[in-house]
PDB file of C-alpha atoms in Angstrom:
ATOM      1  CA  UNK X   1       0.000   0.000   0.000  1.00 55.00           C
ATOM      2  CA  UNK X   2       1.348   3.431  -0.942  1.00 69.00           C
ATOM      3  CA  UNK X   3       2.308   5.916   1.754  1.00 89.00           C
ATOM      4  CA  UNK X   4       0.660   9.323   1.361  1.00 93.00           C
ATOM      5  CA  UNK X   5       2.829  11.064   3.954  1.00 95.00           C
ATOM      6  CA  UNK X   6       5.770  13.362   3.141  1.00 94.00           C
ATOM      7  CA  UNK X   7       9.292  11.933   3.255  1.00 96.00           C
ATOM      8  CA  UNK X   8      10.701  15.134   4.809  1.00 96.00           C
ATOM      9  CA  UNK X   9      10.191  16.096   8.448  1.00 96.00           C
ATOM     10  CA  UNK X  10       8.447  19.396   9.017  1.00 97.00           C
ATOM     11  CA  UNK X  11      11.573  20.632  10.782  1.00 97.00           C
ATOM     12  CA  UNK X  12      13.429  20.176   7.470  1.00 97.00           C
ATOM     13  CA  UNK X  13      10.647  21.820   5.489  1.00 97.00           C
ATOM     14  CA  UNK X  14      10.737  24.735   7.926  1.00 98.00           C
ATOM     15  CA  UNK X  15      14.510  25.107   7.522  1.00 98.00           C
ATOM     16  CA  UNK X  16      14.048  24.937   3.758  1.00 98.00           C
ATOM     17  CA  UNK X  17      11.501  27.759   3.927  1.00 98.00           C
ATOM     18  CA  UNK X  18      13.911  29.845   6.024  1.00 98.00           C
ATOM     19  CA  UNK X  19      16.637  29.274   3.445  1.00 98.00           C
ATOM     20  CA  UNK X  20      14.328  30.339   0.605  1.00 98.00           C
ATOM     21  CA  UNK X  21      13.520  33.545   2.484  1.00 98.00           C
ATOM     22  CA  UNK X  22      17.214  34.223   3.164  1.00 98.00           C
ATOM     23  CA  UNK X  23      18.151  33.785  -0.506  1.00 98.00           C
ATOM     24  CA  UNK X  24      15.387  36.127  -1.610  1.00 98.00           C
ATOM     25  CA  UNK X  25      16.409  38.711   1.001  1.00 98.00           C
ATOM     26  CA  UNK X  26      20.034  38.559  -0.161  1.00 98.00           C
ATOM     27  CA  UNK X  27      19.158  39.155  -3.792  1.00 98.00           C
ATOM     28  CA  UNK X  28      16.723  41.919  -2.874  1.00 98.00           C
ATOM     29  CA  UNK X  29      19.494  43.621  -0.903  1.00 98.00           C
ATOM     30  CA  UNK X  30      21.797  43.357  -3.932  1.00 98.00           C
ATOM     31  CA  UNK X  31      19.211  44.681  -6.373  1.00 98.00           C
ATOM     32  CA  UNK X  32      18.779  41.442  -8.315  1.00 98.00           C
ATOM     33  CA  UNK X  33      15.265  41.048  -9.733  1.00 98.00           C
ATOM     34  CA  UNK X  34      13.307  37.844  -9.140  1.00 98.00           C
ATOM     35  CA  UNK X  35      11.670  36.570 -12.340  1.00 98.00           C
ATOM     36  CA  UNK X  36       9.308  33.780 -13.322  1.00 98.00           C
ATOM     37  CA  UNK X  37       9.540  31.995 -16.681  1.00 97.00           C
ATOM     38  CA  UNK X  38       7.531  29.099 -18.195  1.00 96.00           C
ATOM     39  CA  UNK X  39       8.200  25.508 -17.279  1.00 95.00           C
ATOM     40  CA  UNK X  40       6.895  24.381 -20.674  1.00 94.00           C
ATOM     41  CA  UNK X  41       8.994  25.202 -23.727  1.00 92.00           C
ATOM     42  CA  UNK X  42       9.158  24.353 -27.417  1.00 91.00           C
ATOM     43  CA  UNK X  43      12.892  23.546 -27.218  1.00 92.00           C
ATOM     44  CA  UNK X  44      15.066  22.128 -24.407  1.00 90.00           C
ATOM     45  CA  UNK X  45      18.827  22.108 -23.914  1.00 89.00           C
ATOM     46  CA  UNK X  46      20.736  19.883 -26.350  1.00 89.00           C
ATOM     47  CA  UNK X  47      23.438  18.700 -23.907  1.00 89.00           C
ATOM     48  CA  UNK X  48      23.821  14.925 -24.472  1.00 88.00           C
ATOM     49  CA  UNK X  49      24.168  14.415 -20.702  1.00 87.00           C
ATOM     50  CA  UNK X  50      20.705  15.862 -19.995  1.00 90.00           C
ATOM     51  CA  UNK X  51      17.372  14.421 -21.139  1.00 91.00           C
ATOM     52  CA  UNK X  52      14.203  16.489 -20.996  1.00 92.00           C
ATOM     53  CA  UNK X  53      10.780  15.128 -20.087  1.00 93.00           C
ATOM     54  CA  UNK X  54       8.407  15.554 -23.019  1.00 91.00           C
ATOM     55  CA  UNK X  55       4.710  16.339 -23.140  1.00 89.00           C
ATOM     56  CA  UNK X  56       2.290  17.687 -25.747  1.00 85.00           C
ATOM     57  CA  UNK X  57       0.999  21.194 -26.401  1.00 78.00           C
ATOM     58  CA  UNK X  58      -2.492  22.092 -25.113  1.00 79.00           C
ATOM     59  CA  UNK X  59      -3.969  21.454 -28.576  1.00 79.00           C
ATOM     60  CA  UNK X  60      -2.190  18.118 -28.780  1.00 76.00           C
ATOM     61  CA  UNK X  61      -0.511  18.937 -32.087  1.00 77.00           C
ATOM     62  CA  UNK X  62       3.074  19.613 -30.997  1.00 79.00           C
ATOM     63  CA  UNK X  63       5.731  18.171 -28.739  1.00 87.00           C
ATOM     64  CA  UNK X  64       6.772  20.327 -25.800  1.00 92.00           C
ATOM     65  CA  UNK X  65       9.373  19.974 -23.068  1.00 93.00           C
ATOM     66  CA  UNK X  66       9.466  20.444 -19.309  1.00 95.00           C
ATOM     67  CA  UNK X  67      12.422  22.751 -18.770  1.00 94.00           C
ATOM     68  CA  UNK X  68      15.647  21.214 -17.486  1.00 94.00           C
ATOM     69  CA  UNK X  69      16.737  24.756 -16.534  1.00 95.00           C
ATOM     70  CA  UNK X  70      15.223  28.240 -16.923  1.00 96.00           C
ATOM     71  CA  UNK X  71      18.402  29.364 -18.729  1.00 96.00           C
ATOM     72  CA  UNK X  72      17.043  30.000 -22.222  1.00 96.00           C
ATOM     73  CA  UNK X  73      14.027  32.024 -21.087  1.00 97.00           C
ATOM     74  CA  UNK X  74      16.095  33.994 -18.570  1.00 98.00           C
ATOM     75  CA  UNK X  75      18.585  34.923 -21.285  1.00 98.00           C
ATOM     76  CA  UNK X  76      15.718  36.275 -23.374  1.00 98.00           C
ATOM     77  CA  UNK X  77      14.809  38.505 -20.431  1.00 98.00           C
ATOM     78  CA  UNK X  78      18.433  39.647 -20.134  1.00 98.00           C
ATOM     79  CA  UNK X  79      18.525  40.419 -23.860  1.00 98.00           C
ATOM     80  CA  UNK X  80      15.324  42.454 -23.482  1.00 98.00           C
ATOM     81  CA  UNK X  81      16.954  44.653 -20.815  1.00 98.00           C
ATOM     82  CA  UNK X  82      15.964  43.085 -17.484  1.00 98.00           C
ATOM     83  CA  UNK X  83      19.286  43.727 -15.754  1.00 98.00           C
ATOM     84  CA  UNK X  84      20.595  41.197 -13.223  1.00 98.00           C
ATOM     85  CA  UNK X  85      17.980  38.535 -12.453  1.00 98.00           C
ATOM     86  CA  UNK X  86      17.431  35.343 -10.473  1.00 98.00           C
ATOM     87  CA  UNK X  87      14.821  32.611 -10.325  1.00 98.00           C
ATOM     88  CA  UNK X  88      13.867  29.804  -7.944  1.00 98.00           C
ATOM     89  CA  UNK X  89      11.828  27.289  -9.893  1.00 97.00           C
ATOM     90  CA  UNK X  90      11.079  23.673 -10.621  1.00 97.00           C
ATOM     91  CA  UNK X  91      13.203  21.906 -13.233  1.00 96.00           C
ATOM     92  CA  UNK X  92      12.811  18.417 -14.674  1.00 96.00           C
ATOM     93  CA  UNK X  93      15.286  15.836 -15.987  1.00 94.00           C
ATOM     94  CA  UNK X  94      14.382  12.382 -17.218  1.00 92.00           C
ATOM     95  CA  UNK X  95      16.092   9.384 -15.687  1.00 85.00           C
ATOM     96  CA  UNK X  96      17.669  11.207 -12.761  1.00 84.00           C
ATOM     97  CA  UNK X  97      16.760   9.484  -9.508  1.00 90.00           C
ATOM     98  CA  UNK X  98      18.988   8.646  -6.580  1.00 87.00           C
ATOM     99  CA  UNK X  99      20.292   9.768  -3.220  1.00 91.00           C
ATOM    100  CA  UNK X 100      20.869  13.302  -4.511  1.00 92.00           C
ATOM    101  CA  UNK X 101      18.558  13.315  -7.519  1.00 93.00           C
ATOM    102  CA  UNK X 102      14.830  13.530  -8.183  1.00 96.00           C
ATOM    103  CA  UNK X 103      13.384  13.976 -11.714  1.00 95.00           C
ATOM    104  CA  UNK X 104      11.546  17.075 -10.434  1.00 96.00           C
ATOM    105  CA  UNK X 105      13.799  19.359  -8.424  1.00 97.00           C
ATOM    106  CA  UNK X 106      14.257  22.996  -7.455  1.00 98.00           C
ATOM    107  CA  UNK X 107      16.783  25.156  -9.274  1.00 97.00           C
ATOM    108  CA  UNK X 108      18.263  28.437  -8.097  1.00 98.00           C
ATOM    109  CA  UNK X 109      19.653  30.220 -11.142  1.00 98.00           C
ATOM    110  CA  UNK X 110      20.949  33.764 -11.442  1.00 98.00           C
ATOM    111  CA  UNK X 111      22.637  36.070 -13.958  1.00 98.00           C
ATOM    112  CA  UNK X 112      24.736  39.089 -13.064  1.00 98.00           C
ATOM    113  CA  UNK X 113      25.643  41.973 -15.326  1.00 98.00           C
ATOM    114  CA  UNK X 114      28.887  43.742 -14.455  1.00 96.00           C
ATOM    115  CA  UNK X 115      30.379  40.955 -12.330  1.00 97.00           C
ATOM    116  CA  UNK X 116      33.459  38.900 -13.155  1.00 97.00           C
ATOM    117  CA  UNK X 117      33.525  35.125 -12.902  1.00 97.00           C
ATOM    118  CA  UNK X 118      35.578  35.474  -9.701  1.00 97.00           C
ATOM    119  CA  UNK X 119      32.962  37.820  -8.225  1.00 98.00           C
ATOM    120  CA  UNK X 120      30.276  35.292  -9.159  1.00 98.00           C
ATOM    121  CA  UNK X 121      32.208  32.593  -7.286  1.00 98.00           C
ATOM    122  CA  UNK X 122      32.316  34.921  -4.289  1.00 97.00           C
ATOM    123  CA  UNK X 123      28.541  35.304  -4.502  1.00 98.00           C
ATOM    124  CA  UNK X 124      28.098  31.535  -4.645  1.00 98.00           C
ATOM    125  CA  UNK X 125      30.113  31.349  -1.401  1.00 98.00           C
ATOM    126  CA  UNK X 126      27.753  33.877   0.214  1.00 98.00           C
ATOM    127  CA  UNK X 127      24.736  31.767  -0.812  1.00 98.00           C
ATOM    128  CA  UNK X 128      26.318  28.581   0.557  1.00 98.00           C
ATOM    129  CA  UNK X 129      27.063  30.382   3.827  1.00 98.00           C
ATOM    130  CA  UNK X 130      23.313  31.015   4.217  1.00 98.00           C
ATOM    131  CA  UNK X 131      22.959  27.232   4.531  1.00 97.00           C
ATOM    132  CA  UNK X 132      26.049  26.210   6.497  1.00 97.00           C
ATOM    133  CA  UNK X 133      27.487  29.378   8.012  1.00 96.00           C
ATOM    134  CA  UNK X 134      30.853  30.952   7.110  1.00 94.00           C
ATOM    135  CA  UNK X 135      32.926  28.628   4.960  1.00 94.00           C
ATOM    136  CA  UNK X 136      36.461  28.789   3.608  1.00 96.00           C
ATOM    137  CA  UNK X 137      36.809  28.780  -0.179  1.00 97.00           C
ATOM    138  CA  UNK X 138      39.592  27.225  -2.245  1.00 97.00           C
ATOM    139  CA  UNK X 139      40.178  27.700  -5.955  1.00 98.00           C
ATOM    140  CA  UNK X 140      41.755  25.158  -8.297  1.00 97.00           C
ATOM    141  CA  UNK X 141      42.158  25.011 -12.031  1.00 97.00           C
ATOM    142  CA  UNK X 142      40.898  21.896 -13.795  1.00 97.00           C
ATOM    143  CA  UNK X 143      44.513  21.110 -14.639  1.00 97.00           C
ATOM    144  CA  UNK X 144      45.606  21.432 -11.004  1.00 97.00           C
ATOM    145  CA  UNK X 145      43.070  18.914  -9.683  1.00 97.00           C
ATOM    146  CA  UNK X 146      43.923  16.408 -12.414  1.00 97.00           C
ATOM    147  CA  UNK X 147      47.649  16.708 -11.801  1.00 96.00           C
ATOM    148  CA  UNK X 148      47.176  16.421  -8.026  1.00 96.00           C
ATOM    149  CA  UNK X 149      44.722  13.521  -7.905  1.00 95.00           C
ATOM    150  CA  UNK X 150      45.291  11.673 -11.192  1.00 96.00           C
ATOM    151  CA  UNK X 151      48.933  12.464 -11.902  1.00 95.00           C
ATOM    152  CA  UNK X 152      48.308  13.646 -15.457  1.00 95.00           C
ATOM    153  CA  UNK X 153      47.451  16.753 -17.459  1.00 95.00           C
ATOM    154  CA  UNK X 154      43.862  16.739 -18.739  1.00 96.00           C
ATOM    155  CA  UNK X 155      44.965  18.833 -21.721  1.00 95.00           C
ATOM    156  CA  UNK X 156      48.042  16.864 -22.787  1.00 94.00           C
ATOM    157  CA  UNK X 157      47.412  13.275 -21.683  1.00 95.00           C
ATOM    158  CA  UNK X 158      46.721  10.848 -24.502  1.00 95.00           C
ATOM    159  CA  UNK X 159      43.424   8.996 -24.785  1.00 95.00           C
ATOM    160  CA  UNK X 160      45.147   5.765 -23.769  1.00 95.00           C
ATOM    161  CA  UNK X 161      46.604   7.456 -20.677  1.00 95.00           C
ATOM    162  CA  UNK X 162      43.162   8.706 -19.647  1.00 95.00           C
ATOM    163  CA  UNK X 163      41.691   5.238 -20.101  1.00 94.00           C
ATOM    164  CA  UNK X 164      44.520   3.634 -18.117  1.00 94.00           C
ATOM    165  CA  UNK X 165      44.109   6.104 -15.276  1.00 95.00           C
ATOM    166  CA  UNK X 166      40.359   5.530 -15.092  1.00 94.00           C
ATOM    167  CA  UNK X 167      40.769   1.743 -15.118  1.00 94.00           C
ATOM    168  CA  UNK X 168      43.421   1.935 -12.422  1.00 93.00           C
ATOM    169  CA  UNK X 169      40.944   3.665 -10.092  1.00 92.00           C
ATOM    170  CA  UNK X 170      37.609   2.173 -11.170  1.00 91.00           C
ATOM    171  CA  UNK X 171      36.104  -1.182 -12.114  1.00 90.00           C
ATOM    172  CA  UNK X 172      34.938  -0.435 -15.674  1.00 86.00           C
ATOM    173  CA  UNK X 173      33.193  -2.583 -18.262  1.00 86.00           C
ATOM    174  CA  UNK X 174      32.885  -0.257 -21.254  1.00 87.00           C
ATOM    175  CA  UNK X 175      35.078   1.505 -23.788  1.00 89.00           C
ATOM    176  CA  UNK X 176      34.785   4.656 -25.900  1.00 90.00           C
ATOM    177  CA  UNK X 177      37.113   6.945 -27.805  1.00 89.00           C
ATOM    178  CA  UNK X 178      35.255  10.044 -26.609  1.00 89.00           C
ATOM    179  CA  UNK X 179      37.949  11.884 -24.668  1.00 93.00           C
ATOM    180  CA  UNK X 180      35.464  13.944 -22.662  1.00 93.00           C
ATOM    181  CA  UNK X 181      33.729  10.820 -21.362  1.00 92.00           C
ATOM    182  CA  UNK X 182      36.980   9.761 -19.690  1.00 95.00           C
ATOM    183  CA  UNK X 183      37.717  13.258 -18.391  1.00 96.00           C
ATOM    184  CA  UNK X 184      34.225  13.568 -16.921  1.00 95.00           C
ATOM    185  CA  UNK X 185      34.440  10.083 -15.402  1.00 94.00           C
ATOM    186  CA  UNK X 186      37.758  10.877 -13.719  1.00 96.00           C
ATOM    187  CA  UNK X 187      36.415  14.204 -12.491  1.00 96.00           C
ATOM    188  CA  UNK X 188      33.212  12.789 -10.988  1.00 94.00           C
ATOM    189  CA  UNK X 189      34.455   9.431  -9.684  1.00 94.00           C
ATOM    190  CA  UNK X 190      38.085  10.060  -8.733  1.00 95.00           C
ATOM    191  CA  UNK X 191      38.662  13.776  -8.160  1.00 96.00           C
ATOM    192  CA  UNK X 192      35.396  15.015  -6.644  1.00 95.00           C
ATOM    193  CA  UNK X 193      35.465  12.530  -3.715  1.00 94.00           C
ATOM    194  CA  UNK X 194      38.998  13.727  -2.843  1.00 95.00           C
ATOM    195  CA  UNK X 195      38.132  17.424  -2.595  1.00 96.00           C
ATOM    196  CA  UNK X 196      38.115  18.801   0.948  1.00 95.00           C
ATOM    197  CA  UNK X 197      34.645  18.199   2.402  1.00 94.00           C
ATOM    198  CA  UNK X 198      35.022  20.994   4.976  1.00 94.00           C
ATOM    199  CA  UNK X 199      35.691  23.817   2.506  1.00 96.00           C
ATOM    200  CA  UNK X 200      34.000  25.138  -0.609  1.00 98.00           C
ATOM    201  CA  UNK X 201      36.048  24.064  -3.631  1.00 98.00           C
ATOM    202  CA  UNK X 202      35.834  25.912  -6.932  1.00 98.00           C
ATOM    203  CA  UNK X 203      37.245  24.201 -10.015  1.00 98.00           C
ATOM    204  CA  UNK X 204      37.652  26.510 -13.022  1.00 98.00           C
ATOM    205  CA  UNK X 205      39.136  26.596 -16.543  1.00 97.00           C
ATOM    206  CA  UNK X 206      37.569  23.423 -17.910  1.00 97.00           C
ATOM    207  CA  UNK X 207      38.596  22.136 -21.358  1.00 96.00           C
ATOM    208  CA  UNK X 208      36.964  24.087 -24.202  1.00 96.00           C
ATOM    209  CA  UNK X 209      35.263  20.854 -25.303  1.00 94.00           C
ATOM    210  CA  UNK X 210      33.201  21.094 -22.085  1.00 95.00           C
ATOM    211  CA  UNK X 211      32.255  24.750 -22.510  1.00 95.00           C
ATOM    212  CA  UNK X 212      28.498  24.127 -22.934  1.00 93.00           C
ATOM    213  CA  UNK X 213      27.214  27.747 -23.137  1.00 95.00           C
ATOM    214  CA  UNK X 214      30.325  29.416 -21.693  1.00 97.00           C
ATOM    215  CA  UNK X 215      32.839  31.575 -23.528  1.00 97.00           C
ATOM    216  CA  UNK X 216      36.216  30.077 -24.408  1.00 97.00           C
ATOM    217  CA  UNK X 217      39.698  31.572 -24.496  1.00 95.00           C
ATOM    218  CA  UNK X 218      43.349  30.593 -24.968  1.00 94.00           C
ATOM    219  CA  UNK X 219      45.743  30.552 -22.018  1.00 90.00           C
ATOM    220  CA  UNK X 220      49.431  31.514 -22.144  1.00 86.00           C
ATOM    221  CA  UNK X 221      50.301  28.029 -23.441  1.00 88.00           C
ATOM    222  CA  UNK X 222      47.785  28.232 -26.266  1.00 91.00           C
ATOM    223  CA  UNK X 223      45.367  25.764 -24.669  1.00 94.00           C
ATOM    224  CA  UNK X 224      41.693  26.476 -25.341  1.00 96.00           C
ATOM    225  CA  UNK X 225      39.772  26.732 -22.052  1.00 97.00           C
ATOM    226  CA  UNK X 226      36.134  27.205 -21.080  1.00 97.00           C
ATOM    227  CA  UNK X 227      35.458  30.232 -18.876  1.00 98.00           C
ATOM    228  CA  UNK X 228      33.349  28.332 -16.370  1.00 98.00           C
ATOM    229  CA  UNK X 229      33.524  26.807 -12.896  1.00 98.00           C
ATOM    230  CA  UNK X 230      31.905  24.170 -10.736  1.00 98.00           C
ATOM    231  CA  UNK X 231      31.520  24.440  -6.957  1.00 98.00           C
ATOM    232  CA  UNK X 232      31.735  21.507  -4.524  1.00 97.00           C
ATOM    233  CA  UNK X 233      31.078  21.184  -0.799  1.00 97.00           C
ATOM    234  CA  UNK X 234      30.740  18.185   1.521  1.00 94.00           C
ATOM    235  CA  UNK X 235      31.217  15.779  -1.367  1.00 91.00           C
ATOM    236  CA  UNK X 236      28.491  17.319  -3.533  1.00 93.00           C
ATOM    237  CA  UNK X 237      28.517  19.370  -6.700  1.00 95.00           C
ATOM    238  CA  UNK X 238      26.468  22.466  -5.858  1.00 96.00           C
ATOM    239  CA  UNK X 239      26.802  24.954  -8.684  1.00 97.00           C
ATOM    240  CA  UNK X 240      27.854  25.390 -12.295  1.00 97.00           C
ATOM    241  CA  UNK X 241      28.808  28.909 -13.429  1.00 98.00           C
ATOM    242  CA  UNK X 242      29.632  30.466 -16.811  1.00 98.00           C
ATOM    243  CA  UNK X 243      30.984  33.579 -18.409  1.00 98.00           C
ATOM    244  CA  UNK X 244      28.049  33.474 -20.790  1.00 98.00           C
ATOM    245  CA  UNK X 245      28.391  32.904 -24.536  1.00 97.00           C
ATOM    246  CA  UNK X 246      26.860  35.711 -26.645  1.00 96.00           C
ATOM    247  CA  UNK X 247      27.725  34.542 -30.184  1.00 95.00           C
ATOM    248  CA  UNK X 248      24.691  33.037 -31.973  1.00 94.00           C
ATOM    249  CA  UNK X 249      26.814  31.441 -34.713  1.00 94.00           C
ATOM    250  CA  UNK X 250      28.997  29.715 -32.133  1.00 95.00           C
ATOM    251  CA  UNK X 251      25.868  28.573 -30.297  1.00 94.00           C
ATOM    252  CA  UNK X 252      24.575  26.934 -33.486  1.00 93.00           C
ATOM    253  CA  UNK X 253      27.945  25.219 -34.002  1.00 94.00           C
ATOM    254  CA  UNK X 254      27.842  23.804 -30.456  1.00 94.00           C
ATOM    255  CA  UNK X 255      24.255  22.643 -30.848  1.00 92.00           C
ATOM    256  CA  UNK X 256      25.254  20.795 -34.027  1.00 93.00           C
ATOM    257  CA  UNK X 257      28.102  19.163 -32.104  1.00 91.00           C
ATOM    258  CA  UNK X 258      25.601  18.106 -29.434  1.00 92.00           C
ATOM    259  CA  UNK X 259      23.297  16.689 -32.112  1.00 93.00           C
ATOM    260  CA  UNK X 260      26.190  14.736 -33.638  1.00 91.00           C
ATOM    261  CA  UNK X 261      27.055  13.205 -30.257  1.00 89.00           C
ATOM    262  CA  UNK X 262      23.387  12.443 -29.622  1.00 91.00           C
ATOM    263  CA  UNK X 263      23.078  10.744 -33.003  1.00 91.00           C
ATOM    264  CA  UNK X 264      26.081   8.544 -32.202  1.00 87.00           C
ATOM    265  CA  UNK X 265      24.377   7.520 -28.935  1.00 85.00           C
ATOM    266  CA  UNK X 266      20.961   6.980 -30.575  1.00 89.00           C
ATOM    267  CA  UNK X 267      19.489   9.808 -28.498  1.00 89.00           C
ATOM    268  CA  UNK X 268      16.607  12.076 -29.532  1.00 86.00           C
ATOM    269  CA  UNK X 269      17.700  15.234 -31.387  1.00 88.00           C
ATOM    270  CA  UNK X 270      15.789  18.106 -29.753  1.00 88.00           C
ATOM    271  CA  UNK X 271      14.909  21.233 -31.758  1.00 89.00           C
ATOM    272  CA  UNK X 272      16.910  24.458 -31.615  1.00 89.00           C
ATOM    273  CA  UNK X 273      15.433  27.307 -29.570  1.00 93.00           C
ATOM    274  CA  UNK X 274      14.937  29.943 -32.281  1.00 93.00           C
ATOM    275  CA  UNK X 275      13.839  32.535 -29.708  1.00 95.00           C
ATOM    276  CA  UNK X 276      17.194  32.221 -27.953  1.00 95.00           C
ATOM    277  CA  UNK X 277      19.143  32.515 -31.207  1.00 94.00           C
ATOM    278  CA  UNK X 278      17.408  35.808 -32.016  1.00 95.00           C
ATOM    279  CA  UNK X 279      17.933  37.095 -28.471  1.00 96.00           C
ATOM    280  CA  UNK X 280      21.682  36.430 -28.572  1.00 95.00           C
ATOM    281  CA  UNK X 281      22.208  39.573 -30.670  1.00 94.00           C
ATOM    282  CA  UNK X 282      21.331  41.797 -27.711  1.00 97.00           C
ATOM    283  CA  UNK X 283      22.395  39.588 -24.790  1.00 97.00           C
ATOM    284  CA  UNK X 284      24.583  41.775 -22.550  1.00 98.00           C
ATOM    285  CA  UNK X 285      27.938  40.669 -21.161  1.00 97.00           C
ATOM    286  CA  UNK X 286      27.055  38.667 -18.076  1.00 98.00           C
ATOM    287  CA  UNK X 287      27.942  35.730 -15.876  1.00 98.00           C
ATOM    288  CA  UNK X 288      25.460  33.142 -14.707  1.00 98.00           C
ATOM    289  CA  UNK X 289      25.209  30.189 -12.360  1.00 98.00           C
ATOM    290  CA  UNK X 290      22.796  27.339 -11.688  1.00 98.00           C
ATOM    291  CA  UNK X 291      22.617  25.817  -8.214  1.00 98.00           C
ATOM    292  CA  UNK X 292      20.604  22.835  -7.029  1.00 96.00           C
ATOM    293  CA  UNK X 293      18.498  24.334  -4.247  1.00 98.00           C
ATOM    294  CA  UNK X 294      17.530  20.946  -2.826  1.00 98.00           C
ATOM    295  CA  UNK X 295      21.214  20.153  -2.317  1.00 97.00           C
ATOM    296  CA  UNK X 296      21.661  23.487  -0.564  1.00 97.00           C
ATOM    297  CA  UNK X 297      18.748  22.517   1.694  1.00 98.00           C
ATOM    298  CA  UNK X 298      20.410  19.139   2.347  1.00 97.00           C
ATOM    299  CA  UNK X 299      23.469  21.000   3.635  1.00 97.00           C
ATOM    300  CA  UNK X 300      21.326  23.312   5.764  1.00 97.00           C
ATOM    301  CA  UNK X 301      19.553  20.332   7.318  1.00 97.00           C
ATOM    302  CA  UNK X 302      22.677  18.140   7.530  1.00 96.00           C
ATOM    303  CA  UNK X 303      21.007  15.200   5.791  1.00 96.00           C
ATOM    304  CA  UNK X 304      22.249  12.682   3.214  1.00 94.00           C
ATOM    305  CA  UNK X 305      19.215  12.142   0.960  1.00 96.00           C
ATOM    306  CA  UNK X 306      17.246  14.573  -1.179  1.00 97.00           C
ATOM    307  CA  UNK X 307      14.056  12.827   0.013  1.00 96.00           C
ATOM    308  CA  UNK X 308      14.712  14.331   3.446  1.00 97.00           C
ATOM    309  CA  UNK X 309      14.272  17.922   2.194  1.00 97.00           C
ATOM    310  CA  UNK X 310      11.434  17.556  -0.319  1.00 97.00           C
ATOM    311  CA  UNK X 311       7.903  16.641   0.706  1.00 96.00           C
ATOM    312  CA  UNK X 312       6.965  14.225  -2.065  1.00 95.00           C
ATOM    313  CA  UNK X 313       9.683  12.668  -4.256  1.00 94.00           C
ATOM    314  CA  UNK X 314       8.931  10.705  -7.391  1.00 91.00           C
ATOM    315  CA  UNK X 315       7.522   7.615  -5.686  1.00 90.00           C
ATOM    316  CA  UNK X 316       4.992   9.671  -3.687  1.00 91.00           C
ATOM    317  CA  UNK X 317       4.082  12.268  -6.309  1.00 88.00           C
TER     318      UNK X 317
END
């Protein structure tokens, strides 16, 4: 017999509500506008690592998507002149269920005009402190964490060296010649667990092949890097921040790359968001970050499972 009761204690739901209020107060104090964008969209993200949940339009004639992130709609607001904005909303991702995942989850996403990527990292630290109190921050390049924990350069190591390193640390039963698969596997399964759990760790300067919607640049050695970061605390990835791409032609090129990778994996090829492409022409220089709010609530409540901070996870929806 199904259980109708919530999985989270009311003490946790109360702490969650306090955290929501604190986040809103912080952004209000900093002059960042709260916005609300649709959960239904005609086009989702094309990232091969993210699958959207599909539905049909009200008239039943077209396929629509539950948003995996409010990013595209928020960028249209930025392009229209909104100024710095934030949103706390539901997001949906197919196939994501586990100790830290629920297919329906709460996203905190914000975009800042006039801030640097370093200043955005500082703001992420302020948000995390609302949940756990003052916390020390450490900053590492992607290359530094690979050299420290894997003993190789992520930019110069050969494909065979990446495979050998992964197999030395993990029990693996697959093979691929996609270099980024091995880099991402080493990052998530080898490096992330070794980051200091008691401090907030920022990893920046990812390979350009993992730029997603971030700008890229060359470093002093001529290596192409993505101007983005990820933030980790207590063994969890909390946030993903970008110096935002503003070139529509480059966006189309990256979407085509995503489609090519999806085709190789026999994944659905989602449509391109034409509204976003048109908006790119007037998108201001900005930085943006997405943070899993449920994970922030887990830290605030000192719990190990997402079910302990949301009332009704998938099985009780």
